[in-house]
Structures are given as C-alpha cells and as structure tokens.
PDB file of C-alpha atoms in Angstrom:
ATOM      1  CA  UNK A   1     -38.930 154.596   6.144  1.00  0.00           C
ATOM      2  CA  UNK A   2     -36.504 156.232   8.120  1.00  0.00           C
ATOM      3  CA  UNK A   3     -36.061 159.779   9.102  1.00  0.00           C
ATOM      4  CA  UNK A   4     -32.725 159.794   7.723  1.00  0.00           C
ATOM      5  CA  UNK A   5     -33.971 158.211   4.136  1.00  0.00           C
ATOM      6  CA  UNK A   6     -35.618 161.900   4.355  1.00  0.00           C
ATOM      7  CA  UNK A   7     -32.834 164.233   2.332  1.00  0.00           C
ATOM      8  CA  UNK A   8     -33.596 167.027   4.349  1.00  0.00           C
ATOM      9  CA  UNK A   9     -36.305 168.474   6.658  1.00  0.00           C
ATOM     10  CA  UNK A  10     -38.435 166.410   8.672  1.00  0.00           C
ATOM     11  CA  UNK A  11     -41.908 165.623   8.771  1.00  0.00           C
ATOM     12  CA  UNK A  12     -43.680 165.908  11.944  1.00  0.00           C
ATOM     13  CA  UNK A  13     -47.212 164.383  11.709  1.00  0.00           C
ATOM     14  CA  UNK A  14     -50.104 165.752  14.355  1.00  0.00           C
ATOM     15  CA  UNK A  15     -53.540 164.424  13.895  1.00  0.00           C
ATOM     16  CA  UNK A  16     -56.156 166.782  14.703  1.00  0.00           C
ATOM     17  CA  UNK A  17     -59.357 164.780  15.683  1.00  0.00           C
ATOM     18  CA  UNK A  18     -62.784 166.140  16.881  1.00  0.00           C
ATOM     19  CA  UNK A  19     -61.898 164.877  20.479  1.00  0.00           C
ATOM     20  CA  UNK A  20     -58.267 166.537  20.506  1.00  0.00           C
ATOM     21  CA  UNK A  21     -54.992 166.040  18.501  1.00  0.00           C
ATOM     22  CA  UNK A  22     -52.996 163.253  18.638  1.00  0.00           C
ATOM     23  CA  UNK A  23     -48.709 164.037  17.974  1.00  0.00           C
ATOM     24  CA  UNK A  24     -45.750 162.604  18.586  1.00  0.00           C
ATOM     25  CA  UNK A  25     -44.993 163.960  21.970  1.00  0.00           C
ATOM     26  CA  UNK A  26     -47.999 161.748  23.290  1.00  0.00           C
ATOM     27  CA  UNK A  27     -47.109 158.853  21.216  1.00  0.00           C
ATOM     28  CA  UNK A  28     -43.586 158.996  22.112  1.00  0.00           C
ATOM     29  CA  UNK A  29     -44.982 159.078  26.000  1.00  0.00           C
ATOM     30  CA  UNK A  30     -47.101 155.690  25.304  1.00  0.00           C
ATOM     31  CA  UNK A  31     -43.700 154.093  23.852  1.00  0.00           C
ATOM     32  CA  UNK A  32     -41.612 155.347  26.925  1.00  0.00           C
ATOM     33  CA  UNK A  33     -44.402 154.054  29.290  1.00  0.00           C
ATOM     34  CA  UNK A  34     -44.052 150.540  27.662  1.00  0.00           C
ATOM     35  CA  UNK A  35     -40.586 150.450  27.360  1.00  0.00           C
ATOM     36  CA  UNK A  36     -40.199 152.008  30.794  1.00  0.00           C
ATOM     37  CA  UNK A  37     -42.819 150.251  32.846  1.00  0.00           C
ATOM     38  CA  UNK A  38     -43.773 152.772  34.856  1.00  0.00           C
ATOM     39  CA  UNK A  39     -45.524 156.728  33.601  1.00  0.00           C
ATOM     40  CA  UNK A  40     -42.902 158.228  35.944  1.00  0.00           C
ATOM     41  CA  UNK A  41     -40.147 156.680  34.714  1.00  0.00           C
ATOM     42  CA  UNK A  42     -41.568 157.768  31.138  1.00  0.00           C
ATOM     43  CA  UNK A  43     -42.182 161.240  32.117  1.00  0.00           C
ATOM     44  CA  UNK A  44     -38.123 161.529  33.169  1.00  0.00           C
ATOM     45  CA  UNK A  45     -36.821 159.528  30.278  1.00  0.00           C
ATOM     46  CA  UNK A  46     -38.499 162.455  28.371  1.00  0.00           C
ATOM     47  CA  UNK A  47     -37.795 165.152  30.475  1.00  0.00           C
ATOM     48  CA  UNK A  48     -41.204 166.202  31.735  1.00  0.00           C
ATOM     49  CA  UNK A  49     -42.246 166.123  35.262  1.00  0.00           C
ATOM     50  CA  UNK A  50     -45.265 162.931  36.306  1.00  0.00           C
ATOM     51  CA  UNK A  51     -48.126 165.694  36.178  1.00  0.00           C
ATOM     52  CA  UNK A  52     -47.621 166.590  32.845  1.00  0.00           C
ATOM     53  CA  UNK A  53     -46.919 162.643  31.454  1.00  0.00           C
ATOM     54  CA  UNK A  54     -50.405 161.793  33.838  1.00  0.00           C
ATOM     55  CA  UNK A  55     -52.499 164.688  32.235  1.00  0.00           C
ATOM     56  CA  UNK A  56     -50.958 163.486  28.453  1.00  0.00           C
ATOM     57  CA  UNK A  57     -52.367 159.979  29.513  1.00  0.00           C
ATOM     58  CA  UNK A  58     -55.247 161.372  30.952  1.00  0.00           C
ATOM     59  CA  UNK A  59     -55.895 163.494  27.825  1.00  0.00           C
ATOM     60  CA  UNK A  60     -55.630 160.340  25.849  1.00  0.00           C
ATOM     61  CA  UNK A  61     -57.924 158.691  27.821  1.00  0.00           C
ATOM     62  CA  UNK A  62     -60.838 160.984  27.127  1.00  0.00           C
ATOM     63  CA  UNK A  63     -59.891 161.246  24.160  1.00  0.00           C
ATOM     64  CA  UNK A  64     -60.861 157.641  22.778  1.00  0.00           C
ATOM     65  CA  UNK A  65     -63.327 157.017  26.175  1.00  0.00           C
ATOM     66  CA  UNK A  66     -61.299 154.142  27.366  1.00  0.00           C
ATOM     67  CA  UNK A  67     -57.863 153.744  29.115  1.00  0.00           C
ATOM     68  CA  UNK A  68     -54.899 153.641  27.075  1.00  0.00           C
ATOM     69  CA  UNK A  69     -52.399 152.813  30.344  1.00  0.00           C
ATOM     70  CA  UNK A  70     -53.156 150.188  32.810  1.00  0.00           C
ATOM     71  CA  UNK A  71     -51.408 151.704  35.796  1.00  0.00           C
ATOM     72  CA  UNK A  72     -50.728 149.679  39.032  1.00  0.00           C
ATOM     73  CA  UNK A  73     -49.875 152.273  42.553  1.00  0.00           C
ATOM     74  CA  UNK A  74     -47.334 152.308  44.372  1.00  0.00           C
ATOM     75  CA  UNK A  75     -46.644 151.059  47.623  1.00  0.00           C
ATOM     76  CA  UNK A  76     -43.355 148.944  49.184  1.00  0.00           C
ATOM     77  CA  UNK A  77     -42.960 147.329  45.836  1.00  0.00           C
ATOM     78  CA  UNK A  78     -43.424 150.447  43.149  1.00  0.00           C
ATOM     79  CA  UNK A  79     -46.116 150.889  40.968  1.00  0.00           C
ATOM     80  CA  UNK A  80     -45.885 149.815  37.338  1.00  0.00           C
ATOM     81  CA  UNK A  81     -47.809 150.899  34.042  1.00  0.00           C
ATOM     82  CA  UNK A  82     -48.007 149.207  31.116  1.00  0.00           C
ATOM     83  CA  UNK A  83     -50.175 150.032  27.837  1.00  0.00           C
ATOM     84  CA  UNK A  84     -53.687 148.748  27.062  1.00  0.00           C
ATOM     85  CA  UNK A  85     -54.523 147.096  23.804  1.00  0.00           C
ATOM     86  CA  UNK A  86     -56.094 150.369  23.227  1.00  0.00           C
ATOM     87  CA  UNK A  87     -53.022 152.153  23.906  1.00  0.00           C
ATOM     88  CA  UNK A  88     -50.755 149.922  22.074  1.00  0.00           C
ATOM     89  CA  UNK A  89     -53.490 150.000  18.817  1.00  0.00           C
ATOM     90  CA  UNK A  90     -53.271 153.598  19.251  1.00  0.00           C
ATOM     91  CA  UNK A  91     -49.591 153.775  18.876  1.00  0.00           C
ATOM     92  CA  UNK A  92     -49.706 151.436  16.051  1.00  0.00           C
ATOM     93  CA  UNK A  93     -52.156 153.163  14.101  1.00  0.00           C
ATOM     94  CA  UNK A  94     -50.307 156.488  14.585  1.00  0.00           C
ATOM     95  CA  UNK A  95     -46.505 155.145  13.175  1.00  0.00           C
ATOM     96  CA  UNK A  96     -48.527 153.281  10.171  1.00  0.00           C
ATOM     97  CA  UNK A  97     -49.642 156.491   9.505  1.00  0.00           C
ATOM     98  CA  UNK A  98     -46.528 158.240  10.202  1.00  0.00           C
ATOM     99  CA  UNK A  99     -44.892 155.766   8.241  1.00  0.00           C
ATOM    100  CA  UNK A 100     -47.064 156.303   5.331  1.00  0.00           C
ATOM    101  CA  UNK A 101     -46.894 159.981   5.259  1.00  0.00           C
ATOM    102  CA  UNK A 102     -43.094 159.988   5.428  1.00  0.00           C
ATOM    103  CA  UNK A 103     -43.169 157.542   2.110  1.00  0.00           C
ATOM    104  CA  UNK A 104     -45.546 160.114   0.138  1.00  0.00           C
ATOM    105  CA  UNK A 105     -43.753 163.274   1.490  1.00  0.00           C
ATOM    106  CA  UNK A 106     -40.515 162.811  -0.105  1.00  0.00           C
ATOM    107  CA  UNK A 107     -40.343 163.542  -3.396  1.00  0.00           C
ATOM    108  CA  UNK A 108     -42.663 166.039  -2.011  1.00  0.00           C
ATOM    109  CA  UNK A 109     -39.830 167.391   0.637  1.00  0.00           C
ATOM    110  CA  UNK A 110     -36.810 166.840  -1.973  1.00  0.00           C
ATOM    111  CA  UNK A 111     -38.505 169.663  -4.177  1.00  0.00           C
ATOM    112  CA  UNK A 112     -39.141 172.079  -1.392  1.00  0.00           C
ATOM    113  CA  UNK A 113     -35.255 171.668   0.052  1.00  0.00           C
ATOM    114  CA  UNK A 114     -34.105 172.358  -3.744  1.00  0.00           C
ATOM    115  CA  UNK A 115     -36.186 175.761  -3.549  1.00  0.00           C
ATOM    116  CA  UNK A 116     -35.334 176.595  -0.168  1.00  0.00           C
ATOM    117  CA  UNK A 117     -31.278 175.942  -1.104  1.00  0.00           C
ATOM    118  CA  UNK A 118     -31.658 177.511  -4.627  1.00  0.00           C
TER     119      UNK A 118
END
C-alpha cells in the first residue's frame, strides 16, 4: 500500500532490536547504495556527508554480524558498492513489514485524523 492510500498522517515504522534499531533512514541508505552504486554517491543523494552513510553501514553491520554492503575502493577507476544478500534480505524484510503495518494502521489512522480534525 501506498503512502498516499493513507488519508492522512503517516506511519513511520522503526524497529527496535536488542542489537540497535533498524528505521527508514538506514533502509532508505541500503536502497540509495543499490540504486546508486557507490555509499558516497548514496550519502549525497540523501544529503548526508560519506562518514555518516559509512558509520549507518557500519552500524548495520554489527548489527546482524555480517556485511550488509560489499564495497570495492577507489583508485583510477572509482570504487563501487553494491548490497549483500544480507543487505538486500534486510531491506526486504523491513518494507514487508512496513508494508504490513501500513495495511493494519489505517482504519487505525482514519479514526485518529477524525479526532484530531473534530
């Protein structure tokens, strides 16, 4: 479901796990690393500088003890990064859930904008 099938309001989903929470700011920085092929080319796409996308990948790294970006370094040709089948799982599993919440939260949401308006 869309966010626009949403009446009003959105729902933002974070997952808080015993090794750290997983949101969509880190999610969305997996999706820009595939689509851009590179985690500094991500990191601008989203406005954030290459320290703060490498310490989100990093994070996400400890997080589920194995790499979620397979990173290549630079050199005369560029570097390149690309997501793991861990990463890409991870991303999977997080808009299924997303996905599911967003399904269950609107009649949910519809009754809370009718207060909130009323």
């Amino acid at each position: 479901m869309s966010r626009e099938a949403i009446p009003a309001g959105q729902l933002s989903l974070r997952i808080d796990l015993p090794s750290g929470r997983i949101g969509p700011g880190k999610i969305n920085l997996l999706e820009a690393i595939e689509r851009e092929g590179s985690i500094s080319a991500a990191g601008r796409a989203l406005g954030m500088s290459y320290k703060r996308a490498w310490d989100l990948v990093d994070a996400l790294n400890k997080q589920l003890g194995t790499p979620v970006v397979a990173a290549s370094p630079g050199g005369a040709r560029g570097g390149g990064a690309t997501l793991t089948e861990a990463g890409r799982g991870l991303v999977a599993d997080y808009r299924a859930i997303e996905r599911a919440a967003r399904r269950a939260a609107v009649p949910g949401l519809a009754a809370l904008m009718r207060r909130v308006r009323g």
